[in-house]
XYZ file of C-alpha atoms in Angstrom:
459
model
C -36.485 -1.189 10.437
C -35.009 -4.221 12.197
C -37.458 -6.794 13.534
C -36.673 -9.220 16.377
C -38.678 -12.376 17.043
C -38.781 -13.736 20.595
C -40.184 -17.217 21.275
C -41.717 -17.795 24.709
C -41.040 -21.508 24.246
C -37.281 -20.891 23.979
C -35.283 -20.278 27.173
C -32.372 -18.708 25.307
C -34.735 -16.422 23.408
C -36.127 -15.100 26.699
C -32.594 -14.581 28.013
C -31.753 -12.546 24.913
C -35.006 -10.589 25.326
C -34.085 -9.513 28.855
C -30.646 -8.458 27.648
C -32.183 -6.494 24.767
C -34.501 -4.645 27.114
C -31.524 -3.662 29.274
C -29.294 -2.731 26.360
C -31.222 0.164 24.797
C -34.266 2.369 25.351
C -37.676 1.003 24.393
C -41.247 2.208 24.385
C -44.078 -0.259 24.943
C -47.280 -0.341 22.929
C -50.246 -2.708 22.820
C -51.172 -4.247 19.473
C -54.675 -5.710 19.653
C -54.948 -6.288 15.904
C -53.332 -9.741 16.157
C -53.353 -12.297 18.974
C -50.815 -12.034 21.774
C -49.648 -15.549 20.870
C -48.757 -14.450 17.323
C -46.752 -11.279 17.913
C -49.529 -9.036 19.192
C -50.027 -7.777 22.708
C -47.046 -5.920 24.128
C -44.736 -4.616 21.403
C -41.330 -3.099 22.156
C -40.059 -0.317 19.889
C -36.696 1.427 19.923
C -34.580 3.466 17.547
C -34.763 1.541 14.278
C -35.909 -1.690 15.912
C -39.109 -3.491 16.917
C -39.419 -6.633 19.060
C -42.413 -8.963 19.267
C -43.117 -12.205 21.142
C -44.671 -15.427 19.850
C -45.780 -18.550 21.703
C -44.569 -21.032 19.078
C -41.017 -22.203 18.574
C -39.325 -20.011 15.981
C -38.977 -22.783 13.436
C -42.740 -23.448 13.439
C -43.747 -19.852 12.622
C -45.299 -18.879 9.280
C -44.708 -15.403 7.868
C -43.818 -13.808 11.219
C -42.666 -10.671 9.393
C -46.323 -9.865 8.665
C -46.810 -9.006 12.335
C -44.209 -6.249 12.067
C -45.328 -4.386 8.989
C -42.565 -2.689 7.013
C -39.214 -4.193 8.078
C -36.072 -4.802 6.016
C -34.536 -7.515 8.194
C -35.911 -10.044 10.701
C -33.813 -11.713 13.399
C -34.836 -14.814 15.324
C -33.221 -14.635 18.773
C -32.845 -18.314 19.505
C -31.069 -21.191 21.157
C -28.611 -23.557 19.517
C -28.609 -27.220 20.513
C -25.664 -29.529 20.030
C -22.557 -31.044 21.529
C -20.487 -27.981 20.711
C -19.924 -26.347 24.102
C -20.442 -22.607 24.645
C -21.104 -21.213 21.173
C -22.644 -18.131 19.575
C -23.744 -18.776 16.019
C -25.823 -17.473 13.111
C -27.401 -19.155 10.096
C -30.082 -18.920 7.442
C -33.119 -21.182 7.379
C -34.661 -23.631 4.968
C -34.718 -27.264 3.974
C -32.636 -28.991 1.344
C -34.745 -32.132 1.268
C -37.556 -33.150 3.661
C -38.780 -30.696 6.293
C -38.062 -32.521 9.533
C -37.936 -29.426 11.756
C -40.339 -26.785 10.523
C -41.003 -25.121 7.191
C -41.687 -26.794 3.861
C -39.622 -29.482 2.172
C -37.139 -28.267 -0.458
C -37.918 -24.683 0.393
C -35.704 -21.818 1.587
C -36.314 -18.534 3.369
C -34.914 -15.289 1.944
C -31.357 -15.012 3.237
C -29.617 -11.816 4.375
C -25.962 -12.430 3.423
C -24.588 -8.983 4.245
C -26.305 -8.799 7.625
C -25.175 -12.349 8.380
C -21.526 -11.435 7.751
C -21.959 -8.335 9.919
C -23.452 -10.256 12.841
C -20.620 -12.825 12.816
C -18.181 -9.920 13.171
C -20.238 -8.449 16.017
C -20.512 -11.788 17.806
C -16.709 -11.988 17.665
C -16.528 -8.560 19.261
C -19.009 -9.187 22.079
C -18.601 -12.902 22.855
C -17.919 -13.602 26.552
C -14.774 -15.452 27.559
C -15.084 -19.166 26.914
C -17.530 -18.818 24.007
C -16.608 -19.649 20.443
C -18.274 -17.934 17.484
C -19.280 -19.802 14.345
C -21.750 -20.125 11.517
C -23.835 -23.023 10.319
C -25.257 -24.349 7.108
C -28.890 -23.761 6.163
C -31.207 -25.950 8.213
C -34.728 -26.151 9.684
C -37.677 -23.815 9.309
C -39.258 -21.427 8.923
C -39.148 -21.237 5.136
C -41.883 -18.622 4.614
C -40.795 -15.630 6.685
C -41.877 -12.551 4.727
C -38.533 -10.689 4.939
C -34.805 -11.407 4.711
C -33.976 -13.227 7.929
C -31.600 -15.351 9.985
C -31.236 -17.005 13.367
C -28.746 -15.611 15.900
C -28.231 -18.131 18.652
C -26.803 -19.058 22.053
C -25.503 -22.619 22.329
C -25.352 -25.272 23.276
C -27.332 -26.365 26.365
C -29.349 -25.043 29.316
C -26.353 -23.621 31.155
C -25.575 -21.323 28.224
C -29.234 -20.624 27.366
C -29.641 -19.092 30.844
C -26.322 -17.210 30.724
C -27.092 -13.488 30.863
C -23.576 -12.633 29.636
C -24.181 -14.692 26.494
C -27.605 -13.095 26.174
C -26.039 -9.650 26.385
C -23.477 -10.524 23.702
C -26.186 -11.721 21.309
C -28.358 -8.704 22.146
C -25.499 -6.324 21.338
C -24.773 -8.153 18.099
C -28.424 -8.035 17.042
C -28.761 -4.332 17.829
C -25.611 -3.628 15.818
C -27.643 -4.643 12.742
C -29.768 -1.489 12.878
C -29.176 0.257 9.562
C -27.341 -2.727 8.051
C -28.646 -3.771 4.635
C -29.543 -7.443 4.103
C -27.522 -7.525 0.873
C -24.047 -6.409 -0.194
C -24.516 -5.153 -3.751
C -22.574 -2.706 -5.893
C -23.701 -0.593 -8.828
C -20.982 -0.429 -11.455
C -20.410 1.594 -14.598
C -20.900 -1.270 -17.019
C -23.779 -2.945 -15.198
C -27.431 -2.025 -15.555
C -28.247 -3.980 -12.377
C -26.276 -3.991 -9.130
C -24.009 -6.991 -8.687
C -24.059 -8.617 -5.283
C -20.970 -9.943 -3.565
C -22.877 -12.999 -2.420
C -22.035 -16.679 -2.669
C -24.101 -19.815 -2.315
C -22.186 -22.574 -0.550
C -22.355 -26.265 -1.429
C -20.739 -29.149 0.420
C -18.736 -29.399 3.595
C -19.922 -29.986 7.128
C -22.688 -28.528 9.247
C -20.468 -25.807 10.723
C -19.316 -24.598 7.294
C -15.672 -23.838 8.044
C -14.682 -22.947 4.474
C -17.552 -20.496 4.181
C -16.824 -19.055 7.609
C -13.268 -18.315 6.434
C -14.660 -16.510 3.413
C -16.982 -14.400 5.554
C -14.249 -13.542 8.046
C -11.405 -12.883 5.604
C -13.039 -11.209 2.579
C -15.731 -8.715 1.648
C -17.858 -11.536 0.215
C -20.976 -12.634 2.050
C -22.489 -16.110 2.038
C -26.189 -16.832 1.652
C -27.610 -20.332 1.765
C -25.271 -23.250 2.405
C -26.206 -26.804 1.462
C -23.905 -29.038 3.494
C -23.074 -32.525 2.242
C -25.920 -33.991 4.256
C -28.323 -31.448 2.759
C -27.308 -32.323 -0.781
C -27.764 -36.006 0.033
C -31.284 -35.297 1.323
C -32.595 -33.863 -1.964
C -34.793 -36.715 -3.130
C -35.031 -36.554 -6.946
C -33.508 -34.877 -9.991
C -36.403 -32.507 -10.683
C -36.511 -31.324 -7.066
C -32.725 -31.053 -7.183
C -32.959 -28.565 -10.056
C -35.663 -26.528 -8.348
C -34.021 -26.224 -4.934
C -30.595 -25.456 -6.399
C -32.156 -22.625 -8.377
C -33.961 -21.459 -5.258
C -30.705 -21.330 -3.286
C -29.402 -18.630 -5.640
C -32.686 -16.739 -5.851
C -33.141 -16.626 -2.087
C -29.507 -15.580 -1.589
C -29.602 -12.904 -4.322
C -26.449 -14.557 -5.672
C -24.805 -15.420 -8.996
C -21.730 -17.177 -7.635
C -21.119 -20.485 -5.882
C -18.276 -22.145 -4.016
C -18.220 -25.930 -3.792
C -16.474 -27.459 -0.789
C -15.176 -30.968 -1.391
C -15.759 -33.483 -4.150
C -19.158 -32.781 -5.665
C -18.146 -33.214 -9.297
C -21.652 -33.703 -10.672
C -22.815 -30.445 -9.108
C -20.596 -28.046 -11.061
C -22.149 -28.713 -14.525
C -25.641 -28.473 -13.040
C -24.847 -24.975 -11.787
C -22.949 -23.705 -14.829
C -25.710 -24.919 -17.162
C -28.063 -22.595 -15.293
C -25.741 -19.633 -15.798
C -24.197 -19.506 -12.334
C -20.472 -19.027 -11.887
C -18.705 -21.652 -9.794
C -15.559 -20.166 -8.261
C -12.840 -21.312 -5.892
C -11.911 -19.943 -2.500
C -8.766 -18.608 -4.197
C -10.946 -16.684 -6.669
C -12.942 -15.196 -3.792
C -9.804 -14.117 -1.961
C -8.238 -12.608 -5.087
C -11.352 -10.558 -5.835
C -11.670 -9.214 -2.286
C -12.299 -5.483 -2.503
C -12.027 -5.358 -6.307
C -14.717 -4.318 -8.785
C -16.416 -7.366 -10.268
C -16.595 -5.666 -13.660
C -12.823 -5.210 -13.577
C -12.371 -8.860 -12.618
C -14.544 -9.908 -15.570
C -12.506 -7.728 -17.925
C -9.188 -9.061 -16.647
C -10.287 -12.678 -16.884
C -11.595 -12.083 -20.390
C -8.581 -10.163 -21.717
C -5.613 -11.510 -19.728
C -6.352 -14.893 -18.179
C -8.527 -16.540 -15.582
C -7.716 -16.753 -11.898
C -8.058 -20.523 -12.222
C -5.222 -20.409 -14.800
C -2.876 -18.311 -12.674
C -4.127 -14.709 -12.827
C -3.475 -12.973 -9.513
C -4.821 -9.572 -8.548
C -2.362 -6.799 -7.693
C -2.608 -4.100 -5.081
C -3.425 -1.417 -7.666
C -6.671 -3.160 -8.671
C -8.796 -1.455 -6.037
C -8.009 1.921 -7.629
C -8.306 0.833 -11.257
C -11.188 1.072 -13.707
C -12.220 -1.340 -16.446
C -10.479 0.712 -19.170
C -7.569 2.307 -17.317
C -4.908 -0.390 -17.835
C -2.427 -1.883 -20.273
C -0.812 -5.327 -20.556
C 2.989 -5.637 -20.709
C 5.499 -8.463 -20.373
C 8.518 -8.144 -18.096
C 11.645 -9.214 -20.079
C 11.935 -12.982 -19.795
C 15.690 -13.218 -19.129
C 15.568 -10.536 -16.443
C 12.557 -12.145 -14.776
C 14.104 -15.638 -14.871
C 17.329 -14.357 -13.298
C 15.647 -12.424 -10.510
C 13.000 -15.039 -9.721
C 15.824 -17.554 -9.353
C 17.499 -15.255 -6.845
C 14.468 -14.079 -4.854
C 11.115 -15.471 -5.973
C 9.135 -14.060 -3.051
C 10.661 -10.599 -3.391
C 9.960 -10.443 -7.119
C 6.380 -11.595 -6.637
C 5.836 -8.982 -3.914
C 7.209 -6.227 -6.168
C 4.999 -7.238 -9.087
C 1.940 -7.514 -6.864
C 2.541 -4.106 -5.279
C 2.720 -2.241 -8.601
C 0.247 -4.134 -10.783
C -3.485 -4.392 -11.287
C -3.004 -8.070 -12.079
C -0.290 -10.505 -13.126
C -0.030 -14.028 -14.442
C 1.640 -16.746 -12.386
C 2.525 -20.424 -12.358
C 3.199 -23.021 -9.682
C 0.132 -22.308 -7.621
C 0.410 -18.544 -7.885
C 3.919 -18.392 -6.413
C 5.972 -17.617 -9.545
C 5.299 -14.576 -11.756
C 5.500 -15.523 -15.428
C 5.961 -12.029 -16.875
C 2.548 -10.790 -17.978
C 1.540 -7.759 -15.903
C -1.477 -5.475 -16.039
C -0.480 -1.904 -15.213
C -2.141 1.468 -14.984
C 0.862 3.333 -16.415
C 4.585 3.448 -17.249
C 5.492 4.522 -13.732
C 4.388 1.135 -12.390
C 6.522 -0.695 -14.960
C 9.526 1.431 -14.036
C 9.088 0.675 -10.335
C 8.939 -3.071 -11.060
C 12.160 -2.783 -13.092
C 13.834 -0.872 -10.244
C 12.916 -3.623 -7.801
C 14.283 -6.300 -10.120
C 17.537 -4.376 -10.477
C 17.702 -4.272 -6.662
C 17.494 -8.077 -6.679
C 20.396 -8.202 -9.172
C 22.444 -6.039 -6.800
C 22.224 -8.743 -4.159
C 23.657 -11.309 -6.590
C 26.264 -9.433 -8.656
C 29.192 -7.255 -7.562
C 28.615 -4.637 -10.231
C 25.269 -3.553 -11.639
C 25.158 -0.701 -14.139
C 22.002 0.539 -15.802
C 21.743 2.243 -19.135
C 18.539 3.512 -20.710
C 17.138 0.197 -21.962
C 19.480 -2.377 -20.443
C 21.289 -3.332 -17.272
C 24.799 -4.840 -17.244
C 25.972 -7.034 -14.388
C 29.402 -8.368 -13.500
C 30.689 -10.702 -10.811
C 33.909 -12.540 -10.007
C 33.881 -15.943 -8.341
C 36.370 -18.629 -7.337
C 36.900 -21.228 -10.095
C 37.912 -24.649 -8.670
C 39.017 -25.878 -12.107
C 41.502 -23.030 -12.519
C 42.843 -23.695 -9.031
C 43.321 -27.386 -9.765
C 45.105 -26.560 -13.030
C 47.609 -24.472 -11.042
C 48.267 -27.391 -8.689
C 46.133 -26.271 -5.751
C 44.728 -29.216 -3.812
C 41.177 -29.255 -2.505
C 40.919 -28.370 1.147
C 42.023 -25.332 3.167
C 43.823 -23.782 0.196
C 40.595 -23.726 -1.809
C 38.894 -21.975 1.080
C 41.560 -19.277 1.321
C 41.464 -18.557 -2.400
C 37.632 -18.417 -2.365
C 37.893 -15.928 0.529
C 40.256 -13.718 -1.507
C 43.519 -14.758 0.172
C 46.689 -15.871 -1.688
C 48.191 -19.357 -1.156
C 51.610 -20.843 -1.790
C 52.029 -23.996 -3.876
C 55.498 -25.520 -4.422
C 57.122 -22.246 -3.461
C 54.970 -20.179 -5.829
C 52.402 -17.639 -4.624
C 49.048 -17.926 -6.317
C 46.911 -14.765 -5.956
C 43.110 -15.095 -5.760
C 42.681 -13.213 -9.066
C 44.436 -16.057 -10.884
C 41.691 -18.511 -10.018
C 38.646 -16.309 -10.525
C 36.059 -16.434 -13.287
C 34.428 -13.224 -14.431
C 30.738 -13.423 -15.329
C 29.146 -10.626 -17.306
C 25.569 -10.414 -18.536
C 23.344 -7.830 -20.162
C 19.581 -7.821 -19.568
C 17.142 -5.873 -21.710
C 14.718 -3.643 -19.825
C 12.328 -3.232 -22.751
C 9.010 -5.094 -22.332
C 8.781 -8.305 -24.310
C 6.132 -8.586 -27.013
C 2.702 -9.671 -25.764
C 1.811 -11.343 -29.074
């Protein structure tokens, strides 16, 4: 069941309420067990959703979920204030540091990372023309909600708070959360407990652009975010430890991304057993089993050290792979000719592969699910050779290449002066020097090479 909190003190909340009532069918009931000011009185119920009204501002409420009974997710339909223009936004609630606007100091509400990612997508879909869609760091109360929750908001001033089109967009986005789980967790073969594709965010600005990119571009969801100003507000070391721990607990997360230079933070998190990862790591692991990622990083190399995830990873299992090395001389030759093409070929056929130079250059180590993938990589590398050499002939375990090219030194030895004559010979045309015809073959150098196709040793 999805719960929706409406605040009578909030103009935008009332606008969203009217849009919700128009958007789907509701039945009305009277709840006399609690005061009308605290979610009682008229209650609106629809398919998989219940809406209640409160007199207080949302951020001043304490355990509003108790008014609803058994709900899995609670949404505060709210306004956003700021100098940001027309904006639809969503965020989790809590206080890193003193509680200046509701809730308790150094306390966080239970986040709903998966639902939060889903509502950002829905806000994108329904936003009226002229409205931007964003997400914010964790800020303000309430901190004791009673269920996973978030604010979904219309910003940023009275003109937008009264805008029925914006209200309709937020209403549609909220209703799209019916049946959406608060968390994004996967049960895997090697794990006794489900692993959740959740991150806690640290650092950056209020509008959390790095974490918004992660939510939009990957299957990872983001729970609580402590912006730079939130980290600065934590008042002492002991509280620091407690609230950092709470950020993971209330996000159901094991992973963190740090935005910016917060060097002292990383050891504090790793000492507590949390894994600090980069945005690159998050993007590489998009859609891939976390158990497989752990196995690859343990057996092959870490993403931080150049491991990149191939397109075959989404179909692989933790045990269904082997590590090979593409022959060094062949790889060096083809990378020199077409680095991007070689990388694309290796990525397409592999589960993972090691790289250098910021992930742009394959270094030879590949993780494959079978011999067919190795053969297809070799075929692509031979195709690269065919763009460089005039003759390319493959035998069972080797490929021979041959090319002929104009040799300026040979031409000079035969008395040919630099200039137009060089150009004719390079283009395959004969020239005449002192009454003697010099054919292009006389000034050509033949280059022949043989490349092994057998995998190099991985020792």
